[in-house]
Amino acid sequence: MKLKLHWQILIALVLAILYGLFLPEYVGYVKWMGDLFLNALRMIIVPLVLTSIITGVTNIGSEKNLGRLGLKTLTYYVVTSLFAILVGLFWVNLLQPGVGANLGLTQKVTGLEAARQSFGKTLIDIIPKNIFVAFTKGKMLSIIFFALMFGYFITRLGEKHRLILTDLFDAFFEAMMKLTMFIIKFTPLGIFGIVANVVSRQSGHLGALAGSLGVYMITVFLGLIFHATITLPTLVKFIGKLNPVKHAKAMATALLTAFSTSSSSATLPLTMEAIENNAGVSNKISSFVLPLGATVNMDGTALYECVAAMFIAQAYGIHLGFIQQIVVVFTALLASIGAAGIPMAGLVMITIILSAVGLPLEGVGLILAVDRILDMSRTTVNVWSDSCGAVIIAKSEGEKLKVE
Ligand code: ASP
C-alpha cells in the first residue's frame, strides 16, 4: 500500500527535525534536496500563474462577472485580515508579553530601511514598465495585472484569433499543471532537505524561548490557532455551507509545504493543484483568488504584525492608547498586503507600523531570534485563508465542490 502524500510529508518533517537536531554537522548532505525542490517550484510559478490567469479570465465570460468576482475576492481578503488582526490585538493586550522584556537581547537587523517601500509605490509598480523584467524578478502583482489584461483582451478578439489564443493558453496551462503534479511528487524529499537545514541553524536559539520571547511566541500561536481553527472554519461552514474538516484534508499537502518553506509564493503551485483537484474549485475561480491571495491576502502575517508591534511597544515601555492601537490595526493590514510571499517578508514590514506610531525601528531585532518558527506558522495560516476564500467564493458562484 502506498502512503498518502501528506503522510509521507509528515514523516519527512519529523525525520528532518530529528536530523537537524542530532546531526547538524551533516546537514550539507541533505540541504541540496531542499534547494532543488524550491528551485523547481520557483521555476514553475511565473508560467503557471500567467497561463492559469489567462485561461481563467478567458473562461469567465463577461466583464460583469469579472467585476463581481473581483469585489467578492477583495472583500474576503480585507475582512479576514482584519478579523485576524483583531484576534492578535486581543491576545497581546491580554497576555502583555513585552512588559518587562530584556532589551539587552536586541539583535541587529540590517537592510530595514531599504526593505521599506511606500504603499503608494507598491500600487504604482503594479503596472510594470517592462513585463519581462517583472517575469524575471517574479513581481507577482505586475504579472497578475498583465495576465488579467491580456486574458480580457483575448475575449475581445474576433472569433478566429480568440479561439487560437484560448486554445493555446488552455494547452499551455494544462502542461504546466502536469509539470506541477510531477514536481509535487518530490515534496517529501524537498521538505526533508529544507527543514533539516532550518532546524540545524535554529537550534541555538532554543534558550530564547524562556522568558518574554516565549510568552510572545505563545501569544502569536494562540492568535493563529484561533483564527485558523475558529474564525476561518466558521466562515467556510456558515457562509460557504461547506465542510471545513474535509477542506482541511484536501489542502493538507499544501499546508504542510507552506509550513516547511515559509513561503506562500513557493507553495502556490501546490495550493492551486490541491484546490482544483482535491477541493474541486474551477480554474476560473482558483486562478483569480489564489495567485492574488498569495501576495495580498496574508491573515497570519497581519495578525503577527500587530502582535509583534505591540510587543515591541510594551518592551520599550511605550503605552499605546486606543487611537494608536487603531493605527496599528490599519498599518498591520497594509504591511500584510505589502509583504511578499517569501520567508521573513513580514519581519521587515513591521517597520511600517513602528514608524507610524513612533517606535524605534531597531525593535525588530528583539524578535528576530524566534522569527523562523513564527514565519512557518503564519505562512500556513496565510495559505489556509487563501484556500478558504477560494472555496467560499466558488460556492457563492454556484459551483459544486468536493468538500461539501
Ligand atoms: N513568509 C510569509 C509568506 O510567505 C510572509 C511573512 O513573512 O509573513 O506568506
mmCIF file of C-alpha atoms in Angstrom, residues 52-370:
data_model
loop_
_atom_site.group_PDB
_atom_site.id
_atom_site.type_symbol
_atom_site.label_atom_id
_atom_site.label_comp_id
_atom_site.label_asym_id
_atom_site.label_seq_id
_atom_site.Cartn_x
_atom_site.Cartn_y
_atom_site.Cartn_z
ATOM 1 C CA SER A 52 -3.701 29.983 -15.265
ATOM 2 C CA ILE A 53 -4.978 33.564 -15.052
ATOM 3 C CA ILE A 54 -5.214 33.986 -18.811
ATOM 4 C CA THR A 55 -7.161 30.722 -19.093
ATOM 5 C CA GLY A 56 -9.311 31.695 -16.121
ATOM 6 C CA VAL A 57 -10.209 35.119 -17.474
ATOM 7 C CA THR A 58 -10.999 33.876 -20.963
ATOM 8 C CA ASN A 59 -13.453 31.453 -19.321
ATOM 9 C CA ILE A 60 -15.111 33.990 -17.053
ATOM 10 C CA GLY A 61 -17.290 35.254 -19.887
ATOM 11 C CA SER A 62 -18.271 38.855 -19.307
ATOM 12 C CA GLU A 63 -16.615 41.779 -17.558
ATOM 13 C CA LYS A 64 -19.616 41.943 -15.231
ATOM 14 C CA ASN A 65 -18.671 38.509 -13.867
ATOM 15 C CA LEU A 66 -15.052 39.584 -13.581
ATOM 16 C CA GLY A 67 -16.017 42.688 -11.602
ATOM 17 C CA ARG A 68 -18.276 40.726 -9.264
ATOM 18 C CA LEU A 69 -15.567 38.126 -8.650
ATOM 19 C CA GLY A 70 -13.012 40.857 -8.013
ATOM 20 C CA LEU A 71 -15.236 42.592 -5.497
ATOM 21 C CA LYS A 72 -16.006 39.371 -3.605
ATOM 22 C CA THR A 73 -12.346 38.411 -3.533
ATOM 23 C CA LEU A 74 -11.107 41.759 -2.224
ATOM 24 C CA THR A 75 -13.864 41.892 0.381
ATOM 25 C CA TYR A 76 -12.884 38.440 1.609
ATOM 26 C CA TYR A 77 -9.187 39.412 1.808
ATOM 27 C CA VAL A 78 -9.794 42.592 3.796
ATOM 28 C CA VAL A 79 -12.443 41.215 6.145
ATOM 29 C CA THR A 80 -10.489 38.090 7.110
ATOM 30 C CA SER A 81 -7.233 40.010 7.556
ATOM 31 C CA LEU A 82 -8.994 42.500 9.834
ATOM 32 C CA PHE A 83 -10.522 39.650 11.859
ATOM 33 C CA ALA A 84 -7.054 38.147 12.244
ATOM 34 C CA ILE A 85 -5.538 41.433 13.410
ATOM 35 C CA LEU A 86 -8.268 41.959 15.989
ATOM 36 C CA VAL A 87 -7.707 38.451 17.347
ATOM 37 C CA GLY A 88 -3.991 39.249 17.673
ATOM 38 C CA LEU A 89 -4.743 42.557 19.352
ATOM 39 C CA PHE A 90 -6.975 40.827 21.857
ATOM 40 C CA TRP A 91 -4.319 38.275 22.884
ATOM 41 C CA VAL A 92 -1.445 40.727 23.033
ATOM 42 C CA ASN A 93 -3.407 43.069 25.294
ATOM 43 C CA LEU A 94 -4.458 40.167 27.467
ATOM 44 C CA LEU A 95 -1.095 38.438 27.878
ATOM 45 C CA GLN A 96 1.132 41.560 27.641
ATOM 46 C CA PRO A 97 4.206 39.517 26.596
ATOM 47 C CA GLY A 98 6.510 42.515 26.169
ATOM 48 C CA VAL A 99 6.090 44.029 29.603
ATOM 49 C CA GLY A 100 9.443 43.722 31.391
ATOM 50 C CA ALA A 101 11.220 42.155 28.375
ATOM 51 C CA ASN A 102 15.007 42.305 28.373
ATOM 52 C CA LEU A 103 16.045 44.895 25.769
ATOM 53 C CA GLY A 104 19.649 43.700 26.026
ATOM 54 C CA LEU A 105 18.720 40.764 23.785
ATOM 55 C CA THR A 106 18.139 43.015 20.772
ATOM 56 C CA GLN A 107 19.932 41.724 17.654
ATOM 57 C CA LYS A 108 20.980 43.914 14.808
ATOM 58 C CA VAL A 109 18.877 43.635 11.638
ATOM 59 C CA THR A 110 20.355 45.150 8.512
ATOM 60 C CA GLY A 111 18.586 46.483 5.456
ATOM 61 C CA LEU A 112 15.443 47.601 7.263
ATOM 62 C CA GLU A 113 15.253 50.986 5.589
ATOM 63 C CA ALA A 114 15.851 49.583 2.121
ATOM 64 C CA ALA A 115 13.162 46.947 2.501
ATOM 65 C CA ARG A 116 10.561 49.543 3.253
ATOM 66 C CA GLN A 117 8.677 50.729 0.266
ATOM 67 C CA SER A 118 5.791 53.115 0.452
ATOM 68 C CA PHE A 119 2.364 51.713 -0.187
ATOM 69 C CA GLY A 120 1.833 54.232 -2.998
ATOM 70 C CA LYS A 121 4.928 52.981 -4.805
ATOM 71 C CA THR A 122 3.735 49.396 -4.499
ATOM 72 C CA LEU A 123 0.476 50.426 -6.196
ATOM 73 C CA ILE A 124 2.242 52.304 -8.977
ATOM 74 C CA ASP A 125 4.536 49.345 -9.622
ATOM 75 C CA ILE A 126 1.539 47.118 -10.314
ATOM 76 C CA ILE A 127 1.790 48.377 -13.885
ATOM 77 C CA PRO A 128 5.250 47.209 -14.902
ATOM 78 C CA LYS A 129 7.499 49.294 -17.128
ATOM 79 C CA ASN A 130 8.730 46.138 -18.689
ATOM 80 C CA ILE A 131 6.787 42.921 -18.406
ATOM 81 C CA PHE A 132 9.888 40.784 -18.973
ATOM 82 C CA VAL A 133 11.622 42.399 -16.010
ATOM 83 C CA ALA A 134 8.502 41.622 -13.982
ATOM 84 C CA PHE A 135 8.764 37.979 -15.118
ATOM 85 C CA THR A 136 12.439 37.650 -14.257
ATOM 86 C CA LYS A 137 12.083 39.385 -10.908
ATOM 87 C CA GLY A 138 8.915 37.427 -10.076
ATOM 88 C CA LYS A 139 6.910 40.641 -9.464
ATOM 89 C CA MET A 140 3.651 38.888 -8.751
ATOM 90 C CA LEU A 141 1.254 41.857 -8.738
ATOM 91 C CA SER A 142 2.572 43.098 -12.085
ATOM 92 C CA ILE A 143 2.351 39.629 -13.601
ATOM 93 C CA ILE A 144 -1.217 39.231 -12.343
ATOM 94 C CA PHE A 145 -2.162 42.636 -13.753
ATOM 95 C CA PHE A 146 -0.661 41.851 -17.140
ATOM 96 C CA ALA A 147 -2.300 38.421 -17.275
ATOM 97 C CA LEU A 148 -5.709 39.853 -16.360
ATOM 98 C CA MET A 149 -5.465 42.488 -19.102
ATOM 99 C CA PHE A 150 -4.142 40.036 -21.670
ATOM 100 C CA GLY A 151 -6.862 37.496 -20.866
ATOM 101 C CA TYR A 152 -9.535 40.159 -21.004
ATOM 102 C CA PHE A 153 -8.465 41.431 -24.417
ATOM 103 C CA ILE A 154 -8.309 37.917 -25.812
ATOM 104 C CA THR A 155 -12.047 37.793 -25.164
ATOM 105 C CA ARG A 156 -12.465 40.972 -27.247
ATOM 106 C CA LEU A 157 -10.886 39.442 -30.369
ATOM 107 C CA GLY A 158 -12.679 38.169 -33.432
ATOM 108 C CA GLU A 159 -13.647 34.520 -33.311
ATOM 109 C CA LYS A 160 -10.708 33.120 -35.275
ATOM 110 C CA HIS A 161 -7.956 34.695 -33.195
ATOM 111 C CA ARG A 162 -9.835 34.348 -29.947
ATOM 112 C CA LEU A 163 -10.111 30.590 -30.411
ATOM 113 C CA ILE A 164 -6.460 30.211 -31.372
ATOM 114 C CA LEU A 165 -5.238 32.058 -28.287
ATOM 115 C CA THR A 166 -7.759 30.478 -25.912
ATOM 116 C CA ASP A 167 -6.765 27.009 -27.081
ATOM 117 C CA LEU A 168 -3.094 27.845 -26.937
ATOM 118 C CA PHE A 169 -3.229 29.068 -23.358
ATOM 119 C CA ASP A 170 -5.528 26.224 -22.288
ATOM 120 C CA ALA A 171 -2.970 23.762 -23.589
ATOM 121 C CA PHE A 172 -0.068 25.661 -22.052
ATOM 122 C CA PHE A 173 -1.825 25.719 -18.698
ATOM 123 C CA GLU A 174 -2.637 22.016 -18.858
ATOM 124 C CA ALA A 175 1.008 21.210 -19.485
ATOM 125 C CA MET A 176 2.078 23.454 -16.581
ATOM 126 C CA MET A 177 -0.381 21.669 -14.296
ATOM 127 C CA LYS A 178 1.045 18.287 -15.321
ATOM 128 C CA LEU A 179 4.547 19.552 -14.596
ATOM 129 C CA THR A 180 3.352 20.872 -11.236
ATOM 130 C CA MET A 181 1.910 17.490 -10.300
ATOM 131 C CA PHE A 182 5.184 15.861 -11.229
ATOM 132 C CA ILE A 183 7.195 18.239 -9.014
ATOM 133 C CA ILE A 184 4.749 17.763 -6.148
ATOM 134 C CA LYS A 185 5.681 14.071 -6.025
ATOM 135 C CA PHE A 186 9.090 15.146 -4.687
ATOM 136 C CA THR A 187 7.653 17.221 -1.859
ATOM 137 C CA PRO A 188 8.642 14.815 0.966
ATOM 138 C CA LEU A 189 12.287 14.790 -0.148
ATOM 139 C CA GLY A 190 12.355 18.548 -0.673
ATOM 140 C CA ILE A 191 10.807 19.217 2.690
ATOM 141 C CA PHE A 192 13.254 16.880 4.368
ATOM 142 C CA GLY A 193 16.156 18.948 2.993
ATOM 143 C CA ILE A 194 14.601 22.317 3.831
ATOM 144 C CA VAL A 195 13.510 21.508 7.358
ATOM 145 C CA ALA A 196 16.693 19.656 8.371
ATOM 146 C CA ASN A 197 18.659 22.730 7.318
ATOM 147 C CA VAL A 198 16.371 25.201 9.119
ATOM 148 C CA VAL A 199 16.365 23.166 12.340
ATOM 149 C CA SER A 200 20.145 22.775 12.341
ATOM 150 C CA ARG A 201 20.551 26.558 12.096
ATOM 151 C CA GLN A 202 17.851 27.457 14.593
ATOM 152 C CA SER A 203 18.504 25.047 17.445
ATOM 153 C CA GLY A 204 20.950 27.545 19.002
ATOM 154 C CA HIS A 205 18.022 29.870 19.662
ATOM 155 C CA LEU A 206 16.207 27.445 21.924
ATOM 156 C CA GLY A 207 17.358 29.355 25.006
ATOM 157 C CA ALA A 208 15.354 32.370 23.808
ATOM 158 C CA LEU A 209 12.145 30.503 24.468
ATOM 159 C CA ALA A 210 12.353 31.094 28.191
ATOM 160 C CA GLY A 211 11.085 34.483 29.348
ATOM 161 C CA SER A 212 9.268 37.173 27.398
ATOM 162 C CA LEU A 213 10.080 35.830 23.939
ATOM 163 C CA GLY A 214 8.441 32.553 24.922
ATOM 164 C CA VAL A 215 5.272 34.365 26.011
ATOM 165 C CA TYR A 216 5.410 36.435 22.823
ATOM 166 C CA MET A 217 5.528 33.243 20.742
ATOM 167 C CA ILE A 218 2.635 31.749 22.679
ATOM 168 C CA THR A 219 0.624 34.925 22.034
ATOM 169 C CA VAL A 220 1.214 34.661 18.276
ATOM 170 C CA PHE A 221 0.425 30.928 18.306
ATOM 171 C CA LEU A 222 -2.796 31.396 20.256
ATOM 172 C CA GLY A 223 -3.932 34.062 17.808
ATOM 173 C CA LEU A 224 -3.027 31.977 14.751
ATOM 174 C CA ILE A 225 -4.690 28.858 16.138
ATOM 175 C CA PHE A 226 -7.854 30.788 16.968
ATOM 176 C CA HIS A 227 -8.027 32.318 13.510
ATOM 177 C CA ALA A 228 -7.247 29.062 11.695
ATOM 178 C CA THR A 229 -9.493 26.743 13.684
ATOM 179 C CA ILE A 230 -12.373 29.009 14.645
ATOM 180 C CA THR A 231 -12.748 32.149 12.503
ATOM 181 C CA LEU A 232 -11.961 30.706 9.061
ATOM 182 C CA PRO A 233 -13.773 27.342 9.522
ATOM 183 C CA THR A 234 -16.838 29.266 10.751
ATOM 184 C CA LEU A 235 -16.838 31.263 7.514
ATOM 185 C CA VAL A 236 -16.359 28.083 5.455
ATOM 186 C CA LYS A 237 -19.209 26.375 7.277
ATOM 187 C CA PHE A 238 -21.771 29.160 7.503
ATOM 188 C CA ILE A 239 -21.055 31.364 4.513
ATOM 189 C CA GLY A 240 -19.694 28.684 2.174
ATOM 190 C CA LYS A 241 -22.001 25.937 3.566
ATOM 191 C CA LEU A 242 -19.057 23.564 3.198
ATOM 192 C CA ASN A 243 -17.286 21.066 5.424
ATOM 193 C CA PRO A 244 -14.133 22.723 6.883
ATOM 194 C CA VAL A 245 -12.601 19.417 8.026
ATOM 195 C CA LYS A 246 -12.922 17.877 4.579
ATOM 196 C CA HIS A 247 -11.484 21.053 3.121
ATOM 197 C CA ALA A 248 -8.508 20.974 5.504
ATOM 198 C CA LYS A 249 -7.820 17.377 4.472
ATOM 199 C CA ALA A 250 -7.969 18.377 0.809
ATOM 200 C CA MET A 251 -5.389 21.083 1.474
ATOM 201 C CA ALA A 252 -3.066 19.052 3.760
ATOM 202 C CA THR A 253 -0.150 18.794 1.342
ATOM 203 C CA ALA A 254 -0.163 22.500 0.550
ATOM 204 C CA LEU A 255 -0.440 23.458 4.233
ATOM 205 C CA LEU A 256 2.478 21.242 5.239
ATOM 206 C CA THR A 257 4.528 22.701 2.414
ATOM 207 C CA ALA A 258 3.667 26.237 3.481
ATOM 208 C CA PHE A 259 4.809 25.376 6.995
ATOM 209 C CA SER A 260 8.076 23.872 5.785
ATOM 210 C CA THR A 261 9.011 26.503 3.215
ATOM 211 C CA SER A 262 7.715 29.687 4.956
ATOM 212 C CA SER A 263 6.718 30.942 1.539
ATOM 213 C CA SER A 264 3.197 31.385 0.184
ATOM 214 C CA SER A 265 4.608 32.021 -3.294
ATOM 215 C CA ALA A 266 6.676 28.842 -3.404
ATOM 216 C CA THR A 267 3.634 26.928 -2.125
ATOM 217 C CA LEU A 268 1.320 28.428 -4.755
ATOM 218 C CA PRO A 269 1.671 25.582 -7.301
ATOM 219 C CA LEU A 270 0.671 23.070 -4.609
ATOM 220 C CA THR A 271 -2.193 25.259 -3.401
ATOM 221 C CA MET A 272 -3.537 25.546 -6.947
ATOM 222 C CA GLU A 273 -3.232 21.842 -7.616
ATOM 223 C CA ALA A 274 -4.986 20.919 -4.350
ATOM 224 C CA ILE A 275 -7.791 23.442 -4.704
ATOM 225 C CA GLU A 276 -8.612 22.287 -8.232
ATOM 226 C CA ASN A 277 -8.058 18.535 -7.968
ATOM 227 C CA ASN A 278 -8.990 17.846 -4.312
ATOM 228 C CA ALA A 279 -11.479 20.584 -3.441
ATOM 229 C CA GLY A 280 -12.974 20.750 -6.942
ATOM 230 C CA VAL A 281 -12.828 24.523 -7.491
ATOM 231 C CA SER A 282 -12.826 25.573 -11.160
ATOM 232 C CA ASN A 283 -9.710 27.083 -12.686
ATOM 233 C CA LYS A 284 -11.765 30.174 -13.451
ATOM 234 C CA ILE A 285 -12.030 30.967 -9.736
ATOM 235 C CA SER A 286 -8.827 29.488 -8.351
ATOM 236 C CA SER A 287 -6.714 31.294 -10.938
ATOM 237 C CA PHE A 288 -8.202 34.545 -9.764
ATOM 238 C CA VAL A 289 -8.303 34.056 -5.990
ATOM 239 C CA LEU A 290 -5.095 32.130 -5.301
ATOM 240 C CA PRO A 291 -2.249 33.990 -7.071
ATOM 241 C CA LEU A 292 -3.576 37.320 -5.851
ATOM 242 C CA GLY A 293 -4.139 35.838 -2.397
ATOM 243 C CA ALA A 294 -0.571 34.539 -2.193
ATOM 244 C CA THR A 295 0.716 38.104 -2.447
ATOM 245 C CA VAL A 296 -2.076 40.204 -0.969
ATOM 246 C CA ASN A 297 -4.107 38.110 1.464
ATOM 247 C CA MET A 298 -1.978 37.216 4.462
ATOM 248 C CA ASP A 299 -4.097 36.733 7.564
ATOM 249 C CA GLY A 300 -1.318 35.069 9.535
ATOM 250 C CA THR A 301 1.137 37.823 8.689
ATOM 251 C CA ALA A 302 -1.413 40.528 9.535
ATOM 252 C CA LEU A 303 -2.023 39.021 12.963
ATOM 253 C CA TYR A 304 1.691 38.609 13.536
ATOM 254 C CA GLU A 305 2.449 42.221 12.500
ATOM 255 C CA CYS A 306 0.013 43.505 15.080
ATOM 256 C CA VAL A 307 1.248 41.278 17.925
ATOM 257 C CA ALA A 308 4.907 41.978 17.127
ATOM 258 C CA ALA A 309 4.471 45.756 17.000
ATOM 259 C CA MET A 310 2.543 45.745 20.268
ATOM 260 C CA PHE A 311 5.191 43.501 21.840
ATOM 261 C CA ILE A 312 7.932 45.924 20.817
ATOM 262 C CA ALA A 313 5.951 48.859 22.235
ATOM 263 C CA GLN A 314 5.460 47.020 25.513
ATOM 264 C CA ALA A 315 9.145 46.080 25.659
ATOM 265 C CA TYR A 316 10.200 49.709 25.240
ATOM 266 C CA GLY A 317 7.684 50.695 27.898
ATOM 267 C CA ILE A 318 5.679 52.829 25.477
ATOM 268 C CA HIS A 319 1.970 52.804 26.141
ATOM 269 C CA LEU A 320 -0.169 52.814 23.003
ATOM 270 C CA GLY A 321 -3.610 54.340 23.550
ATOM 271 C CA PHE A 322 -6.834 53.456 21.742
ATOM 272 C CA ILE A 323 -6.233 55.698 18.722
ATOM 273 C CA GLN A 324 -2.672 54.450 18.338
ATOM 274 C CA GLN A 325 -3.877 50.855 18.503
ATOM 275 C CA ILE A 326 -6.294 51.658 15.677
ATOM 276 C CA VAL A 327 -3.333 52.979 13.706
ATOM 277 C CA VAL A 328 -1.548 49.684 14.460
ATOM 278 C CA VAL A 329 -4.554 47.734 13.137
ATOM 279 C CA PHE A 330 -4.649 49.572 9.820
ATOM 280 C CA THR A 331 -0.914 49.704 9.274
ATOM 281 C CA ALA A 332 -0.739 45.967 10.095
ATOM 282 C CA LEU A 333 -3.273 45.437 7.311
ATOM 283 C CA LEU A 334 -1.166 47.476 4.884
ATOM 284 C CA ALA A 335 2.007 45.704 5.971
ATOM 285 C CA SER A 336 0.432 42.299 5.361
ATOM 286 C CA ILE A 337 -0.781 43.373 1.924
ATOM 287 C CA GLY A 338 2.640 44.748 1.052
ATOM 288 C CA ALA A 339 4.624 41.743 2.333
ATOM 289 C CA ALA A 340 5.875 39.434 -0.406
ATOM 290 C CA GLY A 341 5.129 35.727 -0.119
ATOM 291 C CA ILE A 342 8.698 34.858 0.794
ATOM 292 C CA PRO A 343 10.407 33.931 4.074
ATOM 293 C CA MET A 344 10.876 36.787 6.569
ATOM 294 C CA ALA A 345 8.995 39.332 4.461
ATOM 295 C CA GLY A 346 6.671 40.030 7.365
ATOM 296 C CA LEU A 347 9.528 40.774 9.734
ATOM 297 C CA VAL A 348 10.838 43.730 7.758
ATOM 298 C CA MET A 349 7.335 45.047 7.118
ATOM 299 C CA ILE A 350 6.866 45.643 10.843
ATOM 300 C CA THR A 351 8.947 48.776 10.345
ATOM 301 C CA ILE A 352 5.915 50.348 8.612
ATOM 302 C CA ILE A 353 3.915 50.046 11.814
ATOM 303 C CA LEU A 354 6.808 51.061 14.042
ATOM 304 C CA SER A 355 7.338 54.296 12.146
ATOM 305 C CA ALA A 356 3.587 55.016 12.010
ATOM 306 C CA VAL A 357 3.302 55.004 15.789
ATOM 307 C CA GLY A 358 6.783 56.377 16.503
ATOM 308 C CA LEU A 359 8.550 53.303 17.842
ATOM 309 C CA PRO A 360 12.286 52.618 17.344
ATOM 310 C CA LEU A 361 12.989 50.566 14.218
ATOM 311 C CA GLU A 362 15.693 48.536 15.998
ATOM 312 C CA GLY A 363 12.810 46.974 17.936
ATOM 313 C CA VAL A 364 12.595 44.441 15.111
ATOM 314 C CA GLY A 365 15.895 42.983 16.327
ATOM 315 C CA LEU A 366 14.184 41.993 19.545
ATOM 316 C CA ILE A 367 12.059 39.341 17.860
ATOM 317 C CA LEU A 368 14.499 38.134 15.202
ATOM 318 C CA ALA A 369 15.673 35.083 17.160
ATOM 319 C CA VAL A 370 12.274 33.412 17.092
#
